[in-house]
Short mmCIF file of N, CA and C and ligand atoms in Angstrom, two decimals:
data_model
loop_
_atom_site.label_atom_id
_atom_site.label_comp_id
_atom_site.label_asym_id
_atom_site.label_seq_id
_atom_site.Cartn_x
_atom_site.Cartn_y
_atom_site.Cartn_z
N UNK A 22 -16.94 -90.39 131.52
CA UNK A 22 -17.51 -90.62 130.20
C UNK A 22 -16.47 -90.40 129.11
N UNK A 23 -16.08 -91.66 128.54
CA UNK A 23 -15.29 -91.12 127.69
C UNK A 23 -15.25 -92.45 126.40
N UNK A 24 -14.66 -92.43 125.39
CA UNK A 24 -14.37 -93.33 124.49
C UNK A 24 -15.83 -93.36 123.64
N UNK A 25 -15.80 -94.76 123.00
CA UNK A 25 -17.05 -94.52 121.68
C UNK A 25 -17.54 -95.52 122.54
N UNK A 26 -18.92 -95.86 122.16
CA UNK A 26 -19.84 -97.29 122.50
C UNK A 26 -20.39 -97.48 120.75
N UNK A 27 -20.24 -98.58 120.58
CA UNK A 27 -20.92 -99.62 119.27
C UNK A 27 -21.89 -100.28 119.72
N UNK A 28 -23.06 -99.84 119.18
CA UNK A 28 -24.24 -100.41 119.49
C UNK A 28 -24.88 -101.46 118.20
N UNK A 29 -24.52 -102.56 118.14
CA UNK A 29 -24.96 -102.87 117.21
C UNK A 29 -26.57 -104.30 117.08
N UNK A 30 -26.90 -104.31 116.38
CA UNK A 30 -27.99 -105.41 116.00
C UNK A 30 -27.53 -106.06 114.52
N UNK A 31 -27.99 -107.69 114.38
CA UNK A 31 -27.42 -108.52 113.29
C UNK A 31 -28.21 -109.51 113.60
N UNK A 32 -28.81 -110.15 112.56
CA UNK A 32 -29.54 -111.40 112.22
C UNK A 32 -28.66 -112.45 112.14
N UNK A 33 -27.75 -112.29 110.96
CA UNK A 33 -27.22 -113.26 109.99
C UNK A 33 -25.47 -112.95 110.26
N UNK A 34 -25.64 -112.33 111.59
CA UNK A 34 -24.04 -111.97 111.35
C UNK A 34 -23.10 -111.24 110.90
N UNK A 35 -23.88 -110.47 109.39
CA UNK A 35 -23.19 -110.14 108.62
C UNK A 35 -22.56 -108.35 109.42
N UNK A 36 -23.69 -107.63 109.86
CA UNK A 36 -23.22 -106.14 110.84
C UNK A 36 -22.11 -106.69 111.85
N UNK A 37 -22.06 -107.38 112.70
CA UNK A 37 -21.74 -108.14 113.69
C UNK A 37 -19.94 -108.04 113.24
N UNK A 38 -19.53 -108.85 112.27
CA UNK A 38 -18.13 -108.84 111.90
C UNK A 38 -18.04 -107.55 111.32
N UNK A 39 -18.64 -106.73 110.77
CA UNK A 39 -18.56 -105.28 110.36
C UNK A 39 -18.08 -104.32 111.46
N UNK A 40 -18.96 -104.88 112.82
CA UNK A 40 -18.46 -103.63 113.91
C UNK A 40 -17.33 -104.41 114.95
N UNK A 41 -17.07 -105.77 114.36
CA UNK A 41 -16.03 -106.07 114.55
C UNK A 41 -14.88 -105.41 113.89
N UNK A 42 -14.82 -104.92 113.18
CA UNK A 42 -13.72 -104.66 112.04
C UNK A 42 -13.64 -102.96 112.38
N UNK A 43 -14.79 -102.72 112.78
CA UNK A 43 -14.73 -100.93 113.70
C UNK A 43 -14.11 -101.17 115.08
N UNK A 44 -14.40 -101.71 114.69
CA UNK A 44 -14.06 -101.58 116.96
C UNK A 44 -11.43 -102.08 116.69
N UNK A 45 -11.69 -102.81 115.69
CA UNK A 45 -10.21 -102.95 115.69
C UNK A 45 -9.53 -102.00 114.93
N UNK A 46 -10.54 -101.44 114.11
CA UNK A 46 -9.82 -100.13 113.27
C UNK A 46 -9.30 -98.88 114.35
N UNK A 47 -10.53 -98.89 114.97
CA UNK A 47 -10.47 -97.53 116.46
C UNK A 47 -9.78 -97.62 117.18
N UNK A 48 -9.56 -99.28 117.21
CA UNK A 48 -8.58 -99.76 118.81
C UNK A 48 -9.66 -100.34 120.06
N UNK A 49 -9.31 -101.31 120.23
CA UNK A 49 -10.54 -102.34 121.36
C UNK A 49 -10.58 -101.41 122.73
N UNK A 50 -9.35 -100.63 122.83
CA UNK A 50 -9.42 -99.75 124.44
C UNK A 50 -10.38 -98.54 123.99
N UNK A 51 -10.82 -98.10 122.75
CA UNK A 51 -11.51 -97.23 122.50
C UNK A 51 -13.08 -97.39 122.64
N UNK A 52 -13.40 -98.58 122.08
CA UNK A 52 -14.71 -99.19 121.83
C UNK A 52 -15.39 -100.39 122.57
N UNK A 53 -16.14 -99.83 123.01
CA UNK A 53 -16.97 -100.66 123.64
C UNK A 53 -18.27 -101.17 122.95
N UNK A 54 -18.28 -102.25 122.90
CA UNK A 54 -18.79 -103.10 121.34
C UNK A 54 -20.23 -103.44 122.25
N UNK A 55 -21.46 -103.37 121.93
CA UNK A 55 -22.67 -103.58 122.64
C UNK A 55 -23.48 -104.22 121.64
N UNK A 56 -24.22 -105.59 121.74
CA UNK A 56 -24.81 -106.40 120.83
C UNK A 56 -26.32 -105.93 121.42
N UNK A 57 -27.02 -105.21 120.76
CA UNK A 57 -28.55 -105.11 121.03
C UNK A 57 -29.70 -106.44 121.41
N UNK A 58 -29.17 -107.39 121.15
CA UNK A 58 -29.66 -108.82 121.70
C UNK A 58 -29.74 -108.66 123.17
N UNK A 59 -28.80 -108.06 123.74
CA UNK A 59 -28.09 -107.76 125.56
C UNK A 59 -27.43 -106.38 125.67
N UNK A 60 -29.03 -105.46 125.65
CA UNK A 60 -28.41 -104.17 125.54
C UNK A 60 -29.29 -102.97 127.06
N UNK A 61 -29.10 -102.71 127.96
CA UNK A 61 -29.82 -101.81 128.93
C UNK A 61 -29.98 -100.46 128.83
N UNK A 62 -31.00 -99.76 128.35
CA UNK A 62 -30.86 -98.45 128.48
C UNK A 62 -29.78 -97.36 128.85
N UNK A 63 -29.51 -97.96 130.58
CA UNK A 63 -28.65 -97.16 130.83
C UNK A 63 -27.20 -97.13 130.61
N UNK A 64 -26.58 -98.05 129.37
CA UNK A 64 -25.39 -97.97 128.95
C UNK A 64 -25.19 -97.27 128.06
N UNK A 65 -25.48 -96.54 127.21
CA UNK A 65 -25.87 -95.72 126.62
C UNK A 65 -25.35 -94.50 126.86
N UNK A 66 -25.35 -94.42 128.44
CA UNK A 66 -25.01 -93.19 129.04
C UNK A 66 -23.56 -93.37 129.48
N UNK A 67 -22.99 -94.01 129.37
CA UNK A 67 -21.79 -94.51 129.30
C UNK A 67 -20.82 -93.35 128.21
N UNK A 68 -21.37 -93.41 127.55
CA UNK A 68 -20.39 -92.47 126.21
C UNK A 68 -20.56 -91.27 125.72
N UNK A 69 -19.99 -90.34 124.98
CA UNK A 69 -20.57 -89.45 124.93
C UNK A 69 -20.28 -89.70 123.11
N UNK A 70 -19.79 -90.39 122.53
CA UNK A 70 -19.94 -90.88 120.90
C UNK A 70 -19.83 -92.22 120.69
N UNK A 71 -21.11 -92.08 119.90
CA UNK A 71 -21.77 -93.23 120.04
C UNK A 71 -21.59 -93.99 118.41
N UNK A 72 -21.62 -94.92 117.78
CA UNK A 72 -21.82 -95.78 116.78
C UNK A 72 -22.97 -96.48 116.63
N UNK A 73 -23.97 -95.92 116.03
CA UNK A 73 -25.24 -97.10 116.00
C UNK A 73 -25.20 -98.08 114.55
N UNK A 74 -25.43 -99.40 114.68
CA UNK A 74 -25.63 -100.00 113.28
C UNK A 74 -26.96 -100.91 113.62
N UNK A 75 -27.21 -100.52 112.38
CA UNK A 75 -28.36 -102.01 111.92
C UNK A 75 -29.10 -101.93 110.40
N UNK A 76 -28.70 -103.37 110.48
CA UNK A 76 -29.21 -103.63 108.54
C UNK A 76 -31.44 -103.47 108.95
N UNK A 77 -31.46 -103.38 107.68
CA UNK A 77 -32.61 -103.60 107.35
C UNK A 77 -33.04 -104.91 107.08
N UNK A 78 -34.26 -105.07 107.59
CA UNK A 78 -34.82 -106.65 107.51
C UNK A 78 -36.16 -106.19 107.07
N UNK A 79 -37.11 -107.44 106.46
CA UNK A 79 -38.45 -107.57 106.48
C UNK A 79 -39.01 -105.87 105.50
N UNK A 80 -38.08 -105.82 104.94
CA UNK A 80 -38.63 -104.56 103.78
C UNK A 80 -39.19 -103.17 104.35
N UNK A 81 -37.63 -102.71 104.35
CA UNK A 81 -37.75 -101.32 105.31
C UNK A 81 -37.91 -101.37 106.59
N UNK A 82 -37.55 -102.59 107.55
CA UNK A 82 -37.81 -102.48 108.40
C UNK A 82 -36.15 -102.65 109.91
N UNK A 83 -36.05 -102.32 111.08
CA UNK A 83 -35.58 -102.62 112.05
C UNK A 83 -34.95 -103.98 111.93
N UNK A 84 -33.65 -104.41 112.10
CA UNK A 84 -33.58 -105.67 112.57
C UNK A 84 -34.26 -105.48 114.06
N UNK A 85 -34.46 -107.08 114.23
CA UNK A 85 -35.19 -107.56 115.30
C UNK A 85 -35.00 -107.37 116.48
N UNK A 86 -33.83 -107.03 116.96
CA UNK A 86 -33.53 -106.88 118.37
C UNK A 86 -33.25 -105.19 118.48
N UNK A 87 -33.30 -104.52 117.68
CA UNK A 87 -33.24 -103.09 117.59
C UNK A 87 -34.77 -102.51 117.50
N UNK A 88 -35.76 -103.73 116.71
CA UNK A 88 -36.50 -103.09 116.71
C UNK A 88 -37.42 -103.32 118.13
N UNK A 89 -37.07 -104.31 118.97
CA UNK A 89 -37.64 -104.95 120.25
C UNK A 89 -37.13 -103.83 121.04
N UNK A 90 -36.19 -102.84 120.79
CA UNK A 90 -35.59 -101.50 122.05
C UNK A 90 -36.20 -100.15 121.67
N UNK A 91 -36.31 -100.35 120.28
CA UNK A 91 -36.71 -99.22 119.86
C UNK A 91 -37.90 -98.13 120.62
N UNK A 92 -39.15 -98.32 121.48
CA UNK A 92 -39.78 -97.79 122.20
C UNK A 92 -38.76 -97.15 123.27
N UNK A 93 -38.22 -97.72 123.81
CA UNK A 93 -37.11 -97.43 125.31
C UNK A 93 -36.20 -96.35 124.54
N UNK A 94 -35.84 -96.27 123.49
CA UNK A 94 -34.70 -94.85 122.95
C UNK A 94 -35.70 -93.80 123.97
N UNK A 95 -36.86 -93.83 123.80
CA UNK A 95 -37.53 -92.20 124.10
C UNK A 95 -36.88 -91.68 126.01
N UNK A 96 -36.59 -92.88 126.79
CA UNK A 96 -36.04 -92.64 127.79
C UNK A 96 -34.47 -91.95 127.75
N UNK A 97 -33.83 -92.19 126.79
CA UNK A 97 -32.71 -92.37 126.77
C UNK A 97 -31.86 -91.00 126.92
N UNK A 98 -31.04 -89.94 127.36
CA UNK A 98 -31.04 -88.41 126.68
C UNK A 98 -30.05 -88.25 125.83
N UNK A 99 -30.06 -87.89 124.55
CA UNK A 99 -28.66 -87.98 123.44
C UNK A 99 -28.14 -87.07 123.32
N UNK A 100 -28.69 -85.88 123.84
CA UNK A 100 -28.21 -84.51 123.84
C UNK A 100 -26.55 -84.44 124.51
N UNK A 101 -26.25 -84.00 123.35
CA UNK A 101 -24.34 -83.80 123.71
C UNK A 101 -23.52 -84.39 123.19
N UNK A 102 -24.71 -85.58 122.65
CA UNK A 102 -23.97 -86.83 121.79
C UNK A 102 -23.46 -86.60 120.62
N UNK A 103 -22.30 -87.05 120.03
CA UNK A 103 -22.24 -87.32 118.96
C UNK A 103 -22.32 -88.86 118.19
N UNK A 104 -23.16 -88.72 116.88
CA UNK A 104 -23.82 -90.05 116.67
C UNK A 104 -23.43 -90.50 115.41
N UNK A 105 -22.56 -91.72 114.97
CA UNK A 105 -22.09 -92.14 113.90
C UNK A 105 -23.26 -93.23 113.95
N UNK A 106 -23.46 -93.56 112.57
CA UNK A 106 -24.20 -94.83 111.61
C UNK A 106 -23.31 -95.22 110.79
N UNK A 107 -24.02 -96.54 110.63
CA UNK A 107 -23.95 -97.85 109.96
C UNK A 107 -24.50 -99.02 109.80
N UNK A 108 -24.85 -99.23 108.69
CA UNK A 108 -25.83 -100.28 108.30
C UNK A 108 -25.17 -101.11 107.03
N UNK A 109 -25.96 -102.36 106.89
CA UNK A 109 -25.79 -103.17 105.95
C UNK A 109 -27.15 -103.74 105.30
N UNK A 110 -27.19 -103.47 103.40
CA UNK A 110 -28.32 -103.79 103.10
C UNK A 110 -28.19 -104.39 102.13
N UNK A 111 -29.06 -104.80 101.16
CA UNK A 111 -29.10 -105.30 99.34
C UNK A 111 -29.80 -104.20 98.92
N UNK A 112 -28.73 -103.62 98.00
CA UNK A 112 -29.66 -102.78 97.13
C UNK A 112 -29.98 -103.26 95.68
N UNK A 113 -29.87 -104.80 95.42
CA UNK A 113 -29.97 -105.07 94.46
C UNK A 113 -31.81 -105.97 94.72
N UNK A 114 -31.57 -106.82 95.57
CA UNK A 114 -33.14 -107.34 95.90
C UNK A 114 -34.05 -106.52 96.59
N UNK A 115 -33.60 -105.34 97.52
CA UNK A 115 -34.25 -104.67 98.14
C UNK A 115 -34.03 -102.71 97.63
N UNK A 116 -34.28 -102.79 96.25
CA UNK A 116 -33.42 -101.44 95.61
C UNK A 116 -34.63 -100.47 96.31
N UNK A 117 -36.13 -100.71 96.61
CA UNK A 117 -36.67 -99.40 97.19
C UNK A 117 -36.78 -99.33 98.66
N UNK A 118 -35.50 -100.50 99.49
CA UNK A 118 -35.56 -99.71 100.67
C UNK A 118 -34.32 -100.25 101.33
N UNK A 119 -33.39 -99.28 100.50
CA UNK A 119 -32.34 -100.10 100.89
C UNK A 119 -31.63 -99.00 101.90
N UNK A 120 -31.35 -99.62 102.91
CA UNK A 120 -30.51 -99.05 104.35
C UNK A 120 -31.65 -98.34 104.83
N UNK A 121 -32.94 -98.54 104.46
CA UNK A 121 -33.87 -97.94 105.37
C UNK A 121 -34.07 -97.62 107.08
N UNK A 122 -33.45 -99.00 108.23
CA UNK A 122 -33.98 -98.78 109.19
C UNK A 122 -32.00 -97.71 109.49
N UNK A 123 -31.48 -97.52 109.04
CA UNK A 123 -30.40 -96.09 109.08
C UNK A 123 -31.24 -95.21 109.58
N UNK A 124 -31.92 -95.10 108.30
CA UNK A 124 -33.20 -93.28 108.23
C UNK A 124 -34.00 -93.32 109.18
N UNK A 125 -34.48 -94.71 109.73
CA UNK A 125 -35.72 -94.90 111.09
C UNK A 125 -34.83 -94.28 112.14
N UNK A 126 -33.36 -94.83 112.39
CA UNK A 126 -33.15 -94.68 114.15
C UNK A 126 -32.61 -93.65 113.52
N UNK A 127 -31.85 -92.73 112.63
CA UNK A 127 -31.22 -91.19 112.70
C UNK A 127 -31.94 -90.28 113.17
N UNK A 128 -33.44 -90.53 112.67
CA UNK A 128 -34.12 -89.66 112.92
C UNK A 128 -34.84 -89.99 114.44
N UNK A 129 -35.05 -90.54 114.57
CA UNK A 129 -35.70 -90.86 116.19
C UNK A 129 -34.55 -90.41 116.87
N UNK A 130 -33.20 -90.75 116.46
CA UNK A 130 -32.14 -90.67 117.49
C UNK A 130 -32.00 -89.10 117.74
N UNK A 131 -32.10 -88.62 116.72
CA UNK A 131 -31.68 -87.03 116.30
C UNK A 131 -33.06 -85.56 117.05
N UNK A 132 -33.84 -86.80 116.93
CA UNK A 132 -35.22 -85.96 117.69
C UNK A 132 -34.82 -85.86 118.80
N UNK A 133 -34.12 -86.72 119.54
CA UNK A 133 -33.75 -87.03 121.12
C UNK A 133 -32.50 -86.08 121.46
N UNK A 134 -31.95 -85.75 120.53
CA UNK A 134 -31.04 -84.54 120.65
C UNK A 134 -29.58 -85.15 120.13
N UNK A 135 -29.38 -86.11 119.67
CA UNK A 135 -28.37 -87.00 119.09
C UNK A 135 -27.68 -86.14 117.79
N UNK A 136 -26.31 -85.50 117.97
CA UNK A 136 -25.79 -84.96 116.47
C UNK A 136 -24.69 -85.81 115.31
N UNK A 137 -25.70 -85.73 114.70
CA UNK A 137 -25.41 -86.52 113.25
C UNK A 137 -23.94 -86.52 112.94
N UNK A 138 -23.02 -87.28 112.61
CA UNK A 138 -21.83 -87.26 111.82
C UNK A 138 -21.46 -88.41 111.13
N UNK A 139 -20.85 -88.27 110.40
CA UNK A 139 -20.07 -89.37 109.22
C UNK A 139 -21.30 -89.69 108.33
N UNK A 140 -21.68 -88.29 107.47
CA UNK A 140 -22.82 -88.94 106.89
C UNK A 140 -21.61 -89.13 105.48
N UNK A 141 -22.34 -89.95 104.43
CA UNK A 141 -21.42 -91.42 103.77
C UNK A 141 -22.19 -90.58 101.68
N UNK A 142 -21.53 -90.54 101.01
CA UNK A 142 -21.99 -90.56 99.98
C UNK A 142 -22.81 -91.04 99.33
N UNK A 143 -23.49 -91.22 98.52
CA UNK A 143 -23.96 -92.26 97.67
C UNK A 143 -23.37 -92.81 96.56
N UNK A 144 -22.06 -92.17 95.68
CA UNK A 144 -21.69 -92.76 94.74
C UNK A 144 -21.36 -94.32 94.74
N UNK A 145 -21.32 -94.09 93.64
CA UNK A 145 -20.89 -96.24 93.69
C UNK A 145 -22.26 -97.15 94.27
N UNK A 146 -23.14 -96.09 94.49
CA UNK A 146 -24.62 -97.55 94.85
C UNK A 146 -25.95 -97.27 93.85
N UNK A 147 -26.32 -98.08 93.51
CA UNK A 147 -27.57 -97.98 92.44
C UNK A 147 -28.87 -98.60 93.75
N UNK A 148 -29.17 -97.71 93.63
CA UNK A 148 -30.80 -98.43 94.35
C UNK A 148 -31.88 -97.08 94.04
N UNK A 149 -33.77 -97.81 94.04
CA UNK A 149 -34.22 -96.74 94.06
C UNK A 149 -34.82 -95.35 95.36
N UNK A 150 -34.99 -96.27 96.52
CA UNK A 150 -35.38 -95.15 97.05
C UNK A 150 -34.65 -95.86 98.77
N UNK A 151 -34.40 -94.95 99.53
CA UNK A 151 -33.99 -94.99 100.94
C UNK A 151 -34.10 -94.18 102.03
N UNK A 152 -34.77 -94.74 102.99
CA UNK A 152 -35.05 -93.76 103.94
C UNK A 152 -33.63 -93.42 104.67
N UNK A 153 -32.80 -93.57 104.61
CA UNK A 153 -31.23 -93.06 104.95
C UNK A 153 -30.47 -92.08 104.15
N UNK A 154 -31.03 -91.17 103.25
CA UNK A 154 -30.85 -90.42 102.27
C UNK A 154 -31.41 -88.88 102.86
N UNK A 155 -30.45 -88.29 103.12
CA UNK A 155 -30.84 -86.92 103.55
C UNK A 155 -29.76 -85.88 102.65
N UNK A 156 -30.43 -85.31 102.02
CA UNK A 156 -29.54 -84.06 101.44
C UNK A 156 -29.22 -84.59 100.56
N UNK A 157 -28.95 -86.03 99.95
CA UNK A 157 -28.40 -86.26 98.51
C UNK A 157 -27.38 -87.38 99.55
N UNK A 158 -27.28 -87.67 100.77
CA UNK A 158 -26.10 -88.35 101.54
C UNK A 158 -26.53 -89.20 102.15
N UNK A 159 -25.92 -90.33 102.46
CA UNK A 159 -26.62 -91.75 103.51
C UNK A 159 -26.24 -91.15 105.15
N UNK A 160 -27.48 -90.99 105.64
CA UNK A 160 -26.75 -90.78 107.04
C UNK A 160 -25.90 -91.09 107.79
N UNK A 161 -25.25 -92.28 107.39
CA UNK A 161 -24.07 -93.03 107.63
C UNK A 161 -23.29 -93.99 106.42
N UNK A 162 -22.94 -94.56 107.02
CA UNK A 162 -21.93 -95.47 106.26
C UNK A 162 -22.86 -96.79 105.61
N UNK A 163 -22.92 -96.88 104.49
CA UNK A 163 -23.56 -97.88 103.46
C UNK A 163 -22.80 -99.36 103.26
N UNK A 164 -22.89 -100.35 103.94
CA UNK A 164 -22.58 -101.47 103.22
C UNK A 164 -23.44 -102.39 102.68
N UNK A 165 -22.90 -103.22 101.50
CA UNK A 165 -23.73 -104.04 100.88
C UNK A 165 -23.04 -105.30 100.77
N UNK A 166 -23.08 -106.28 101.97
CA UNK A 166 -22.53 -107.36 101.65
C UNK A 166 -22.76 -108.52 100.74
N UNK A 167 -24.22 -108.31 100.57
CA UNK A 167 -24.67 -109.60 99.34
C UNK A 167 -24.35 -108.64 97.71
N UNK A 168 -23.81 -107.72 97.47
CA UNK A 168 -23.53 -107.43 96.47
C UNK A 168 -22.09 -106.84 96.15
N UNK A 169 -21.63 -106.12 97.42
CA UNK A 169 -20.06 -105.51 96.91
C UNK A 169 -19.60 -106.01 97.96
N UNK A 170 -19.14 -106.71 98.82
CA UNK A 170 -18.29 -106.94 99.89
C UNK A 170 -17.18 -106.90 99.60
N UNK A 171 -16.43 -106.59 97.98
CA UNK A 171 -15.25 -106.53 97.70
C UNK A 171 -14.77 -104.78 98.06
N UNK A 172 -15.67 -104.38 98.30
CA UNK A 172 -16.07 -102.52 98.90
C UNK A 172 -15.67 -102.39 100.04
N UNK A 173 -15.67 -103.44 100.82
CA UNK A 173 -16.49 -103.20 102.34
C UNK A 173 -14.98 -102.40 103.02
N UNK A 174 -14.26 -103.24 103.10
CA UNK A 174 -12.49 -103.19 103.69
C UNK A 174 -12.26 -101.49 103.35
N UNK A 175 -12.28 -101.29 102.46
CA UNK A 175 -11.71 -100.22 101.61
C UNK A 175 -12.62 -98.87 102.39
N UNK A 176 -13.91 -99.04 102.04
CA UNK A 176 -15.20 -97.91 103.20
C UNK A 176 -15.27 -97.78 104.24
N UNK A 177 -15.03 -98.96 104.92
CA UNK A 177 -14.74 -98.93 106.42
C UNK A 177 -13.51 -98.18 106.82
N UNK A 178 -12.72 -98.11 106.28
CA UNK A 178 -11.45 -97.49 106.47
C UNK A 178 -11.26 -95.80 105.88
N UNK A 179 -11.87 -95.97 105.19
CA UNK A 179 -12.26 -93.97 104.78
C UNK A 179 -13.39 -93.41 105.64
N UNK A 180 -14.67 -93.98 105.92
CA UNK A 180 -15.36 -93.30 106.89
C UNK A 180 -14.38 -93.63 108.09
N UNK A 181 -13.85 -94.24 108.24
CA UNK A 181 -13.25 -94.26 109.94
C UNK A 181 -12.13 -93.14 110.03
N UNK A 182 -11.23 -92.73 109.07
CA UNK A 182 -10.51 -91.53 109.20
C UNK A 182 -11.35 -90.18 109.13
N UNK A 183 -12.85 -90.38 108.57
CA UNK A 183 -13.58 -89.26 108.42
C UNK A 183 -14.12 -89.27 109.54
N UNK A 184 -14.44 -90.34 110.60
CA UNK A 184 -15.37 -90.71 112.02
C UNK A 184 -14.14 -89.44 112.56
N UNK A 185 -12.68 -90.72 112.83
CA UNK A 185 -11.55 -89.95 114.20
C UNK A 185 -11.45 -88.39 114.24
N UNK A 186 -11.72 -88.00 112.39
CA UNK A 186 -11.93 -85.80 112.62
C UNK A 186 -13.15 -85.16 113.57
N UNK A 187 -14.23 -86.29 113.24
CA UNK A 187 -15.35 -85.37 113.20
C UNK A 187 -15.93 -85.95 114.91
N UNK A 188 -15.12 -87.19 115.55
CA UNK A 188 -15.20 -87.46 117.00
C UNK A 188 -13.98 -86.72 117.72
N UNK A 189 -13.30 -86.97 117.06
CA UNK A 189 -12.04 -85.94 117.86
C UNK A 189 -11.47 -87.35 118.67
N UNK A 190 -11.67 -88.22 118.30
CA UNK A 190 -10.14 -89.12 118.59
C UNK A 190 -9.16 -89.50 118.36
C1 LIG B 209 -36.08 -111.27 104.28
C2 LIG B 209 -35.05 -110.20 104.07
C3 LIG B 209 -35.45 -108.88 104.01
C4 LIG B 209 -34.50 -107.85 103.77
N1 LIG B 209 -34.94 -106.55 103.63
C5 LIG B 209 -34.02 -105.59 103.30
C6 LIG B 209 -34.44 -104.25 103.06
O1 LIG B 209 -35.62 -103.90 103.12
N2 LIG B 209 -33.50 -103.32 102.75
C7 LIG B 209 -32.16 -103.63 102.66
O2 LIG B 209 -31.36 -102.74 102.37
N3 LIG B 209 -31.73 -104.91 102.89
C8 LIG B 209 -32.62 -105.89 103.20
N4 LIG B 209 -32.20 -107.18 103.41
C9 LIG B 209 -30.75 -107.49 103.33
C10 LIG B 209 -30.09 -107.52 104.70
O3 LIG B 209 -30.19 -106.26 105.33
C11 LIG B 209 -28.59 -107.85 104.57
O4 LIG B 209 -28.43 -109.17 104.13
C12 LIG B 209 -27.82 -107.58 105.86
O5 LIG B 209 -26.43 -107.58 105.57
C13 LIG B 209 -28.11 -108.59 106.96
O6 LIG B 209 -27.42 -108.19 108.12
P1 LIG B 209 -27.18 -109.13 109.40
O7 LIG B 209 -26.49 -110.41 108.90
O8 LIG B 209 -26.26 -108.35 110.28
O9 LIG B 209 -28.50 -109.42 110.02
C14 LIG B 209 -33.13 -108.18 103.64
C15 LIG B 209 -32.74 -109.54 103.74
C16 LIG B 209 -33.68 -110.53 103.93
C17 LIG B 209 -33.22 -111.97 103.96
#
């Protein structure tokens, strides 16, 4: 057991080249990139730090193929894990639930014994309310591609030196 697994889900693509851009920041021998479209329980167990992403769809809700697995997490055991996030949302059309399904799987994940890291600031985002907001902090890493993608390069690259301390790679 060793290295990270990227678990990701994407509609439109847009997460998809995001954890593309993780997985080359970390190094491709590090990351093992997993599209939730074609994802088995037991890979999971494969790693012992993990990367979960997924934008919000349908107003506060799961993208679609995350939210089609979502029952099966309860099999899963996360205990030992360490668990990075990331999501992509609009906080300009969707300002009261923006990076919401973040806050859905942290906390399901975290019930399962999953420990939280790279939680992400909020400065620099205007929205009103988010279920990914714990303590005043996004449980993970915040992108907004239909509004700042001129952000994105620049965040990805500061949480990822804040990920390699707090994974120990
Ligand atoms: C119908 C629809 C509903 C959406 N709902 C939300 C939402 O509730 N919260 C949010 O932050 N973003 C929401 N978004 C924005 C998407 O999360 C955003 O475009 C995301 O980058 C899409 O990721 P993907 O291309 O990886 O699927 C919504 C977008 C659409 C088109």
């Amino acid at each position: 057991m060793s290295g990270i697994g990227l678990f990701y889900g994407s509609t439109t693509g847009k997460t998809e080249i995001i954890a593309e851009m993780i997985q080359q920041e970390l190094g491709e021998e590090v990351v093992g990139l997993h599209n939730m479209a074609d994802v088995e329980g037991s890979e999971f167990n494969d790693y012992e730090n993990l990367i979960i992403a997924c934008p919000t769809w349908n107003i506060g809700e799961l993208q679609s193929d995350w939210d089609g697995f979502f029952p099966e997490l309860d099999d899963i055991d996360f205990s030992g894990k360490k668990v990075a996030y990331f999501g992509t949302g609009d906080q300009v059309g969707y300002a009261d639930n923006f990076m919401d399904a973040l806050g859905i799987l942290e906390e399901k994940i975290s019930e399962l014994g999953g420990k939280t890291v790279g939680y992400w600031s909020t400065d620099g985002y205007e929205f009103n309310e988010s279920k990914a907001v714990r303590d005043g902090k996004f449980v993970g890493l915040a992108l907004d591609e239909d509004n700042q993608s001129e952000m994105t390069e620049q965040r990805v690259k500061t949480w990822i030196s804040q990920l390699k301390q707090e994974f120990g790679v």
